[in-house]
XYZ file of C-alpha atoms in Angstrom:
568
model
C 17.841 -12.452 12.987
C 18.290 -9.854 15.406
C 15.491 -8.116 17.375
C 15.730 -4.953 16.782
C 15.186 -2.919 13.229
C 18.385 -1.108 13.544
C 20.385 -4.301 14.747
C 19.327 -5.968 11.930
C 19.476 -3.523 9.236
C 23.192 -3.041 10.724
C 23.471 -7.088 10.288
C 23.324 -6.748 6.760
C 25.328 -3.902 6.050
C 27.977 -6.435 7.783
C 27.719 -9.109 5.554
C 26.649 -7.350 1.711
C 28.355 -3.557 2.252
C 28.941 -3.685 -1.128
C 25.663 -4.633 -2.702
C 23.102 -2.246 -4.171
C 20.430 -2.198 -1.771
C 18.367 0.510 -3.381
C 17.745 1.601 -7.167
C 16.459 4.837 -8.201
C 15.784 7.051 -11.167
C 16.940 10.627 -10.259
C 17.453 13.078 -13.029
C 16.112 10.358 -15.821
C 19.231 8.657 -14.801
C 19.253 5.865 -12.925
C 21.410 5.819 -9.546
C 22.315 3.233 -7.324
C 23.143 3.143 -3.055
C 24.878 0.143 -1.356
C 24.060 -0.943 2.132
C 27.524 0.635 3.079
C 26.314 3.860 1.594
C 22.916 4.181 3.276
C 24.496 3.866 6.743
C 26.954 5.966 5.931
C 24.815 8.845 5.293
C 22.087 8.178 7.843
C 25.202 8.259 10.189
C 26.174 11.682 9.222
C 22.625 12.592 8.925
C 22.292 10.904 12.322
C 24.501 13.604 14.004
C 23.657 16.351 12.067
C 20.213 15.584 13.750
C 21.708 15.683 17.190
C 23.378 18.424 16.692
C 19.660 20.565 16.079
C 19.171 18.869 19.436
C 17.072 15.744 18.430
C 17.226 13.067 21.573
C 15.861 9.974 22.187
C 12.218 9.537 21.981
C 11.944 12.813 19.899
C 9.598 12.936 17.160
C 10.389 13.034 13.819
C 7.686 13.688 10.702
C 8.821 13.370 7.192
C 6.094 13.881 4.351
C 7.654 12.662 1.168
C 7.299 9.912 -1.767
C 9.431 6.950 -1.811
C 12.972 7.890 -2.340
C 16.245 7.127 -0.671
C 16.108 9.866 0.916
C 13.021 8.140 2.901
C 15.372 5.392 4.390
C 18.011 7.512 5.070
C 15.938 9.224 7.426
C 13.978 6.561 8.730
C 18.059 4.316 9.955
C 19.232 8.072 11.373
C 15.734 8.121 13.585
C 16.536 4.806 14.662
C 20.342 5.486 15.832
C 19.305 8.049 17.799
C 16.152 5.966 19.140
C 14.246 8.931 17.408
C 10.664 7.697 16.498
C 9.686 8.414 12.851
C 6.119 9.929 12.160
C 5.325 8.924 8.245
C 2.550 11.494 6.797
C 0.993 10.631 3.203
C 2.422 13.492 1.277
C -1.343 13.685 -0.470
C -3.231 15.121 3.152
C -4.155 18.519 3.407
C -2.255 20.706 5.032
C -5.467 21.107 7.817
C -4.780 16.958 8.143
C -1.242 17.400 8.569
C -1.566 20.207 11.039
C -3.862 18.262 13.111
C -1.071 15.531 13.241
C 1.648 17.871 14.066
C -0.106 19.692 16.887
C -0.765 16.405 18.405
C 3.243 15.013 17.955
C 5.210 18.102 18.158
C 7.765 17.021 15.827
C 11.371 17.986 16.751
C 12.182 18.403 12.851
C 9.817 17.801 9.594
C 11.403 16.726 6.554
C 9.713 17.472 3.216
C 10.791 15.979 0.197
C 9.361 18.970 -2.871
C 8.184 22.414 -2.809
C 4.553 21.475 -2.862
C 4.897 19.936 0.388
C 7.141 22.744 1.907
C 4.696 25.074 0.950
C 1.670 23.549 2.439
C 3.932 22.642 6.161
C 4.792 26.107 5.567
C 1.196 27.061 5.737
C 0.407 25.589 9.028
C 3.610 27.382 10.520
C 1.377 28.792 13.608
C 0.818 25.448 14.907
C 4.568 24.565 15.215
C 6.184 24.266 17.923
C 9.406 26.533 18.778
C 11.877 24.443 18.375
C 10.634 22.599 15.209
C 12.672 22.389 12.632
C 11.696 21.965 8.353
C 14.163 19.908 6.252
C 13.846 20.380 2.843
C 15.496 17.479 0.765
C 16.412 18.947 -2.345
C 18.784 22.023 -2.806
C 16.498 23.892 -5.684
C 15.030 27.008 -2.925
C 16.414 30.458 -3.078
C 17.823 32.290 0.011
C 14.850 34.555 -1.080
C 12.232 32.056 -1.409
C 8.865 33.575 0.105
C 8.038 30.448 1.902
C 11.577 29.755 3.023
C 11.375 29.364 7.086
C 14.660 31.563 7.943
C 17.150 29.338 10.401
C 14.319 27.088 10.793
C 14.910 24.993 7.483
C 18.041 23.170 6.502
C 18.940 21.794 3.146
C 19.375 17.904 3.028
C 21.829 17.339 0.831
C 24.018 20.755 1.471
C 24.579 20.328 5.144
C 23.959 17.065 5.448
C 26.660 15.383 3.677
C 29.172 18.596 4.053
C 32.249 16.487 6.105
C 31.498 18.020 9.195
C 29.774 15.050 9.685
C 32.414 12.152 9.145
C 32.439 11.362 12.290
C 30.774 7.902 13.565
C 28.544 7.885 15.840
C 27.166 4.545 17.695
C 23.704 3.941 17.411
C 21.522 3.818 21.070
C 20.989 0.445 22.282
C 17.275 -0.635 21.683
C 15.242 -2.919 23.233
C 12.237 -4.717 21.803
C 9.697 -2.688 23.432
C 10.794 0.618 22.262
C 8.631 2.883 19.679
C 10.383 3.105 17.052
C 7.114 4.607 14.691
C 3.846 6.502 15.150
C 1.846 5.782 11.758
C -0.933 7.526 11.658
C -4.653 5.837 9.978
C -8.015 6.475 9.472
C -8.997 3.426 7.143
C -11.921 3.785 4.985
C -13.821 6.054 8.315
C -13.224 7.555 11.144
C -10.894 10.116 12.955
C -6.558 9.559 11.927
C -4.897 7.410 14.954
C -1.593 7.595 15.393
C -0.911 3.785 15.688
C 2.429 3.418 18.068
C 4.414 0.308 16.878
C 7.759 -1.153 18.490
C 10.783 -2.865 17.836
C 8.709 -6.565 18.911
C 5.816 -5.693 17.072
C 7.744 -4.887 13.448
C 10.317 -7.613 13.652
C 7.682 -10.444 15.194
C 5.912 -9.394 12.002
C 8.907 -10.094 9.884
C 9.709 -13.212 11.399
C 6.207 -14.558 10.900
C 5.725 -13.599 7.161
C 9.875 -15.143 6.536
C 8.255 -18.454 8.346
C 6.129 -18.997 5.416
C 7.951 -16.717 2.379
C 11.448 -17.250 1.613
C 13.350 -13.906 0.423
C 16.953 -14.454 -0.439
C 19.795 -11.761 -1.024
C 19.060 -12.310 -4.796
C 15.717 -11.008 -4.800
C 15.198 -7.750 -6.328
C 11.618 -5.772 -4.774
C 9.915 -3.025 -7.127
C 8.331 -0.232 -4.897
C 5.161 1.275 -6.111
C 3.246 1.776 -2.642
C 3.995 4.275 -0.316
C 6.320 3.968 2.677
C 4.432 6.049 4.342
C 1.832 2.921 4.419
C 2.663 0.471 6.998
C 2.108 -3.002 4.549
C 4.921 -1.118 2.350
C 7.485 -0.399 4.892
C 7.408 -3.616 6.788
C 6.785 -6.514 3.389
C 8.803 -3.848 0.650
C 11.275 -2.110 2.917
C 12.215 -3.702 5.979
C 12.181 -7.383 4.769
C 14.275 -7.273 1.820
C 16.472 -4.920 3.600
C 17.088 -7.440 6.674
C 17.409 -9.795 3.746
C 19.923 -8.176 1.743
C 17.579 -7.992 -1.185
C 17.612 -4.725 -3.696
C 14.413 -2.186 -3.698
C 14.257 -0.463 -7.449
C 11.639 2.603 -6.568
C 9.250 3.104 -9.047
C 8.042 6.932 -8.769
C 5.155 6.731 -11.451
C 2.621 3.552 -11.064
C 2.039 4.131 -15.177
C 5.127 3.371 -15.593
C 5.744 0.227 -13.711
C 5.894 -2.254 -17.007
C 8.622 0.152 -18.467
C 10.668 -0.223 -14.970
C 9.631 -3.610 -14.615
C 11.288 -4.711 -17.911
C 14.632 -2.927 -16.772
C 14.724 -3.664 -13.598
C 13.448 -7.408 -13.856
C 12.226 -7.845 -10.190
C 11.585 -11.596 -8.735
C 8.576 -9.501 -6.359
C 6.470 -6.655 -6.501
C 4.219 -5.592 -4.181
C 0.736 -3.963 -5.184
C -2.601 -3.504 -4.277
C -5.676 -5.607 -5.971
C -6.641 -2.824 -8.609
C -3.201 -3.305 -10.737
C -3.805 -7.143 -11.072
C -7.493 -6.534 -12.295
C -6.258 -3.720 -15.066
C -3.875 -6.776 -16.084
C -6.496 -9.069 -16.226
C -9.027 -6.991 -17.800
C -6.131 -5.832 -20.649
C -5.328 -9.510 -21.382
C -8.437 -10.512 -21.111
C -9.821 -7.859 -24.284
C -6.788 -8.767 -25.815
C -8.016 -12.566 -25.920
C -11.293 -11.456 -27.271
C -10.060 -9.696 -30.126
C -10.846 -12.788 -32.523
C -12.718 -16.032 -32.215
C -9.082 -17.397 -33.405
C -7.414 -15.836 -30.152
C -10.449 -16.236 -28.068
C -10.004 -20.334 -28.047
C -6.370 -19.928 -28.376
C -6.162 -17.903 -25.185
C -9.064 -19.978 -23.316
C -7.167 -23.387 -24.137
C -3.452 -21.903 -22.718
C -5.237 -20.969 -19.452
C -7.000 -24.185 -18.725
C -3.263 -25.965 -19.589
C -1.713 -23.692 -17.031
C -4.436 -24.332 -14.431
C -4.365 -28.307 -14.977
C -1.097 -29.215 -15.953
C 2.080 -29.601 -14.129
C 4.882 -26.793 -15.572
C 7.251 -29.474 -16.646
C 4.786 -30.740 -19.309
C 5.080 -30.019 -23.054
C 1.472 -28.550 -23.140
C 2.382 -26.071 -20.499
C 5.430 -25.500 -22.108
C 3.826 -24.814 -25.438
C 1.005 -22.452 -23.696
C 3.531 -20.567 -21.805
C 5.403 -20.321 -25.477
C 2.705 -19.375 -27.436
C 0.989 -17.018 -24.542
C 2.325 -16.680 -21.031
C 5.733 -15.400 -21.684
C 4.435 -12.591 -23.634
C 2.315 -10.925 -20.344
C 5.575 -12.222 -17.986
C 7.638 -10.237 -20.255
C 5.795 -7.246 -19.842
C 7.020 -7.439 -15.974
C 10.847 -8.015 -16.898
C 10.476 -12.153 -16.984
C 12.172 -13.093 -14.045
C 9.298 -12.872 -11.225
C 8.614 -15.268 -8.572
C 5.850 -13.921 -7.350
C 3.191 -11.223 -6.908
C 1.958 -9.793 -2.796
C -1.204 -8.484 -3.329
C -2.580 -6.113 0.085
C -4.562 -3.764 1.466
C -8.347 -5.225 -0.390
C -9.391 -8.778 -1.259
C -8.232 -9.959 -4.798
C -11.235 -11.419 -6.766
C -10.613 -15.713 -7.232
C -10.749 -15.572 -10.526
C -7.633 -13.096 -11.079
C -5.940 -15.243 -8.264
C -5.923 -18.166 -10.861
C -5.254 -16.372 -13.790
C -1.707 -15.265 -12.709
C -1.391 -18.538 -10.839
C -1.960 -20.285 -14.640
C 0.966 -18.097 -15.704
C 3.203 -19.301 -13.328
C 3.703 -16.069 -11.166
C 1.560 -16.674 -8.188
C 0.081 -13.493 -5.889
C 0.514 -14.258 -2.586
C -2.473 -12.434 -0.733
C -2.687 -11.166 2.803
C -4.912 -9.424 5.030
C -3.915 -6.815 8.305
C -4.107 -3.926 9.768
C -1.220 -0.866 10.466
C -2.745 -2.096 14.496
C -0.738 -5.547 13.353
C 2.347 -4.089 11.956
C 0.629 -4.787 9.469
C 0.396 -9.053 8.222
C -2.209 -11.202 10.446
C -2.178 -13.456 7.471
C -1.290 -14.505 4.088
C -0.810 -17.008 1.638
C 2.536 -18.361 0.851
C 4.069 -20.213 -2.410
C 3.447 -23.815 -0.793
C 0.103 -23.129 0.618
C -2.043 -20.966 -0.843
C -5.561 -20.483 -1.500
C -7.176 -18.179 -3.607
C -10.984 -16.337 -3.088
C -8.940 -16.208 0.631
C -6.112 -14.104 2.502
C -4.131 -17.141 4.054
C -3.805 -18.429 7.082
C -2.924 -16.772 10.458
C 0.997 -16.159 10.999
C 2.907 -19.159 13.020
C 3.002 -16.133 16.052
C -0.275 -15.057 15.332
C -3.580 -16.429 17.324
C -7.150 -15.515 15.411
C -10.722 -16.493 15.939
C -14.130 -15.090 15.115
C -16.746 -13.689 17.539
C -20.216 -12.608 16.347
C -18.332 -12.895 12.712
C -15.800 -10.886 13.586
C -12.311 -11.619 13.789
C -10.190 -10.889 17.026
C -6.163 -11.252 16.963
C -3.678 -11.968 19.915
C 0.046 -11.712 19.017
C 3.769 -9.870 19.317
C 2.858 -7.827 16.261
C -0.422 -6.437 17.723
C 0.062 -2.575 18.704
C -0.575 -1.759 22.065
C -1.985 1.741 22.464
C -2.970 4.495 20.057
C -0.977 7.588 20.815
C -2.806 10.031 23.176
C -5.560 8.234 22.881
C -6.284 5.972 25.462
C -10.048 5.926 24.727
C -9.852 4.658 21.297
C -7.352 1.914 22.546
C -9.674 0.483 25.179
C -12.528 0.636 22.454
C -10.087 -1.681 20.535
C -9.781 -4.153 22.557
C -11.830 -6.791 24.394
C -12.128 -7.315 28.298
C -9.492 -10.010 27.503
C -7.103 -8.462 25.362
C -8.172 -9.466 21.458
C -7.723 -6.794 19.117
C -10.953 -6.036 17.440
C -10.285 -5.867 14.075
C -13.804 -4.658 12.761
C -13.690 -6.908 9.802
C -16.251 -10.203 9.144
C -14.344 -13.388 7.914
C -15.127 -16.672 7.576
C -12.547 -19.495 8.651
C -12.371 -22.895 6.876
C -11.299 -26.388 8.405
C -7.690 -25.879 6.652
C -7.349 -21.888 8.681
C -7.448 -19.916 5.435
C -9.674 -16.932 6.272
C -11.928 -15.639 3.870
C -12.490 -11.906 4.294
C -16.166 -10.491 4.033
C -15.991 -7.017 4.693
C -15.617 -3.864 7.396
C -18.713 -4.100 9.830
C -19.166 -0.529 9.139
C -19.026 -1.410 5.252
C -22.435 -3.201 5.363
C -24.829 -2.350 3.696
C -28.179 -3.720 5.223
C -31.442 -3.246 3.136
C -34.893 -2.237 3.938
C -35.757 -6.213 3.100
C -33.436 -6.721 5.840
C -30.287 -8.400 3.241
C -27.278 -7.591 4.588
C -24.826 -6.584 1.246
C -20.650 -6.221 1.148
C -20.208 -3.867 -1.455
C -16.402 -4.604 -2.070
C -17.050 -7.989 -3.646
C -19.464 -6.330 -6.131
C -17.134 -3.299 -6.926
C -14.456 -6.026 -7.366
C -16.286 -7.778 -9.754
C -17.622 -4.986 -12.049
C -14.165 -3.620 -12.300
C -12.774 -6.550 -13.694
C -14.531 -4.599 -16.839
C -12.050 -3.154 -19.391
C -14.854 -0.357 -19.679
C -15.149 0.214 -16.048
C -11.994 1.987 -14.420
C -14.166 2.230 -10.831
C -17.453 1.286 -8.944
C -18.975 2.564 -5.371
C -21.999 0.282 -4.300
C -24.167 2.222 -2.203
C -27.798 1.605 -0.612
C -28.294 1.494 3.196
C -31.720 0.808 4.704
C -33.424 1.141 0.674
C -35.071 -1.293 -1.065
C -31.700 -2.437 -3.573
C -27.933 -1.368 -4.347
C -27.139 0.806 -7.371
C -24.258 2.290 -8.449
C -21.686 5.074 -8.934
C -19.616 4.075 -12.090
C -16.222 5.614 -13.048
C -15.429 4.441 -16.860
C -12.580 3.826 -18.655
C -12.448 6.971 -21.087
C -10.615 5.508 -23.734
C -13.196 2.985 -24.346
C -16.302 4.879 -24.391
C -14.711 7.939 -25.850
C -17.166 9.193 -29.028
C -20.346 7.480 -27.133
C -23.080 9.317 -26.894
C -24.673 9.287 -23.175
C -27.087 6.565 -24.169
C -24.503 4.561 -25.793
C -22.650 4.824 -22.409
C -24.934 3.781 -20.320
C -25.982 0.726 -22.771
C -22.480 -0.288 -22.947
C -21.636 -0.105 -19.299
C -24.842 -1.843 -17.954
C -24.088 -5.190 -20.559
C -20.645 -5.210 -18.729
C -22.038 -4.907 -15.640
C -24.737 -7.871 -16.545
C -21.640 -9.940 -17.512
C -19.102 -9.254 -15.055
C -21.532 -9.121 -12.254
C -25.429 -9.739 -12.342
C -25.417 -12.696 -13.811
C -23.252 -14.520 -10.980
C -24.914 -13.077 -7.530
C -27.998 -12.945 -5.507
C -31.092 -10.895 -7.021
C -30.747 -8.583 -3.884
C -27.046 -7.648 -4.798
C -27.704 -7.273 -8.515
C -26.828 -3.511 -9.881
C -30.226 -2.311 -12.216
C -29.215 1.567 -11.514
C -26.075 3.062 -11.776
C -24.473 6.466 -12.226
C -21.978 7.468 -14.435
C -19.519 10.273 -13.438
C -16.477 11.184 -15.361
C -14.214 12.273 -12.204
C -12.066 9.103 -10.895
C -11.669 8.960 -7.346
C -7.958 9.216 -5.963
C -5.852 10.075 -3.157
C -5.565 13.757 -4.323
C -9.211 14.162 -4.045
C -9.429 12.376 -0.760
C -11.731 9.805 -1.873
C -8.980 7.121 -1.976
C -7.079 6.071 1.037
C -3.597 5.920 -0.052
C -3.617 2.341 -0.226
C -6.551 2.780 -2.611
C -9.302 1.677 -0.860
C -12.360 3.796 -1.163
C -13.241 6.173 1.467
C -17.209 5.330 1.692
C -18.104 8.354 4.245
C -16.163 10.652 1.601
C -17.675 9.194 -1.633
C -21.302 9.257 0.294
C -20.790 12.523 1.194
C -19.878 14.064 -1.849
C -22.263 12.243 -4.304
C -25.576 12.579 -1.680
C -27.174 14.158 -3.997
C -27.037 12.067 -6.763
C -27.235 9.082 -4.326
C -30.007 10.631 -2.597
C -32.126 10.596 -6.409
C -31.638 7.033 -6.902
C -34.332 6.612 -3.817
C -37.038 9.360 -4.509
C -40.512 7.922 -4.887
């Protein structure tokens, strides 16, 4: 493997030009690009870049979903030793002005109108020379918003054959920035995280030690590239593998795609293997008859070896039917970004489509650790990458390795805070480490809750745990220096649809007694709880777009009804 993203991404257009390295639905038709074909256009788009005076180092922003058009952009940054500045097309346009000021961007590529018209908002802040690409050719000459010379069609002056001529891409060396991803986890201020060449392809190397991905493996997309875990484990591997990426634009519809597509991986976060779970799971309990039927298949596929004719007769009778429903030719789940509860762990592992979980940061480009198909543990996140050194101080756990960032971009005071006197990173998260190295992850040290009876209390667990409910869709666990936790509960509407509001709360505290009270500590059980009919999401910026909650957000916007839970 070579060292370099670009290298290697031009490594495999050597040896599979001709294979389909990306699958798309555009249209409601679905279209297909070969390795050939990507570098061919992020060539021309490449000099068509130059030519608006891009040069190395140079900045580049693009706010967008997945898309092809992501990639395209993301190979032309790297001939010209560009470095690509991913925004979450959900931020504000006050977030994304914030980012801008602080990158100057040389040119901003927008993928829809919604986002041109919100960069177009923040048009004060830009620098002179910045220039908006719009990726679709659907704006008037006329268009109010439309930025005069400024803003350049993708597709209409991109690919126009002024631009057939090759251009060779600038040599790289490990230690160039090739990204600026900018995070603010669950708290805090956004960081614009600065990751080379050695830190991305260290990364890769380490997760392909323990994972093998083959040219014949076919990756669904449902995260955003925009997110570190999804660009590094669901773009850049496969692509350095000469693997295919289908990109599924609507997480509803992932089943549908799946069953087309028929992917060996996907790549999600925790929450879509609990709405499985919980689905099957209600599906089981339908009937005492499918109840026992259901109960008996899983204990064959958790005891018995695969070549048996009791598993084969479970998996007949019960697996295939849920494998099916994700195309039937998987090899395996990666689960990122939270923990995944134990017990969901073994219930795909029973079905014969293991989820590999892992555990990092965007500061560790992104995989510290993980489980892999030959050693794997579940209730943990893996062990520590082959390249990757760990250990815990004061329960926390520090990390030394190639794919730890080095400095946070014009910030050198947030860096130092990052580090230790001795150069760990300081990940902010408590784990545990057993005699075997698979870490078990507690939670963020600001995450803690710590009670007025002095109990310390990691609210993810319990959230995890309650929404393993088919009648609960989300939880936030809440109660800092009081006496217990309660609860802000998001139900699923189609189940309690027609209740009244005491037939709501009667229902959802029995699920919450069985999914969670009866199996933890007094201290951490949930007697009071809220419900409130608004989900939190990205949109609303109570979701990080990896879906983990934002708890300052949440708190924030719910003090109030928080704040009653406490009144004497």
């Amino acid at each position: 493997m070579k060292t370099t993203v670009i290298d290697s991404f031009i490594e495999s257009v050597g040896k599979f030009p001709e294979k389909t390295a990306l699958f798309y639905k555009e249209n409601h038709h679905f279209e297909s690009l070969s390795y050939a074909e990507i570098y061919k256009y992020a060539e021309k788009l490449a000099i068509f870049m130059k030519d608006m005076g891009v040069v190395s180092n140079d900045r580049i922003m693009i706010i967008s979903e997945n898309r092809p058009e992501w990639v395209i952009t993301d190979i032309a940054s790297l001939i010209l030793g560009a470095i690509l500045v991913p925004i979450h097309s959900v931020l504000s346009a006050t977030q994304i002005s914030s980012i801008i000021e602080e990158t100057e961007p040389k040119m901003i590529f927008v993928s829809d109108r919604e986002i041109f018209d919100k960069v177009s908002e923040i048009k004060n802040i830009f620098p002179k020379n910045t220039k908006i690409i719009y990726m679709e050719s659907d704006l008037e000459s006329d268009h109010p918003t439309l930025l005069d010379k400024s803003t350049y069609l993708f597709k209409t002056e991109v690919y126009d054959r002024k631009y057939e001529t090759k251009i060779n891409p600038i040599k790289h060396d490990e230690d160039r920035i090739i990204t600026i991803i900018y995070t603010s986890g669950t708290t805090g201020r956004f960081k614009g995280v600065e990751l080379t060449n050695r830190n991305i392809m260290s990364n890769i190397e380490g997760v392909l030690a323990g994972v093998e991905i083959t040219e014949n493996d076919k990756f669904l997309s449902i995260l955003p590239l925009s997110h570190v875990f999804e660009r590094t484990v669901g773009y850049y591997i496969p692509l350095v593998r000469g693997a295919t990426i289908s990109y599924v634009i609507d997480s509803n519809q992932l089943s549908e795609f799946a069953q087309k597509e028929k992917p060996t991986i996907i790549i999600a976060v925790p929450r879509l293997f609990e709405k499985v779970y919980a689905k099957v799971k209600e599906s089981a309990e339908k009937s005492p008859i499918t109840k026992i039927i259901f109960k008996i298949a899983f204990k064959i596929g958790k005891d018995f070896p695969r070549d048996t004719i009791a598993y084969k007769l479970a998996d007949k009778v019960v697996f295939h039917k849920i494998k099916n429903a994700f195309g039937g030719q998987l090899r395996f789940f990666v689960s990122g970004a939270a923990s995944l509860a134990q017990e969901i762990g073994e219930f795909f592992d029973a079905l014969d489509i293991p989820v590999l979980e892992g555990f990092g940061l965007t500061e560790t480009s992104p995989i510290l650790a993980n489980n892999t198909l030959k050693n794997r543990k579940y209730g943990t996140v893996g062990k520590a990458l082959p390249n990757v050194s760990v250990k815990v101080k004061n329960g926390e756990l520090l990390v030394k390795g190639p794919n730890v960032f080095k400095s946070y971009y014009k910030n050198p005071e947030a860096t130092k805070e990052a580090f230790t006197t001795d150069g760990w990173f300081k990940t902010g998260d408590l784990v545990t480490i057993d005699k075997e190295g698979f870490i078990k992850f507690g939670a963020r040290q600001k995450e803690i809750i710590v009670l007025s009876t002095g109990k310390n209390v990691g609210p993810a667990h319990l959230e995890e745990k309650m929404q393993m409910s088919p009648y609960i869709s989300q939880s936030f666990v809440f109660g800092d220096c009081e006496k217990h936790v309660a609860a802000l509960i998001v139900p699923e509407k189609t189940k309690i649809q027609g209740f009244n509001k005491e037939k709501q709360y009667a229902v959802i505290q029995k699920e919450i007694d069985i999914f969670l009270n009866k199996d933890v500590a007094t201290y951490e059980q949930i007697r009071k709880f809220l419900i409130i009919q608004k989900p939190f999401t990205v949109e609303n910026g109570l979701l990080t777009p990896t879906l983990k909650a934002r708890r300052k957000e949440i708190t924030e916007k719910y003090k109030k009804q928080i704040d009653s839970f406490y009144t004497c």
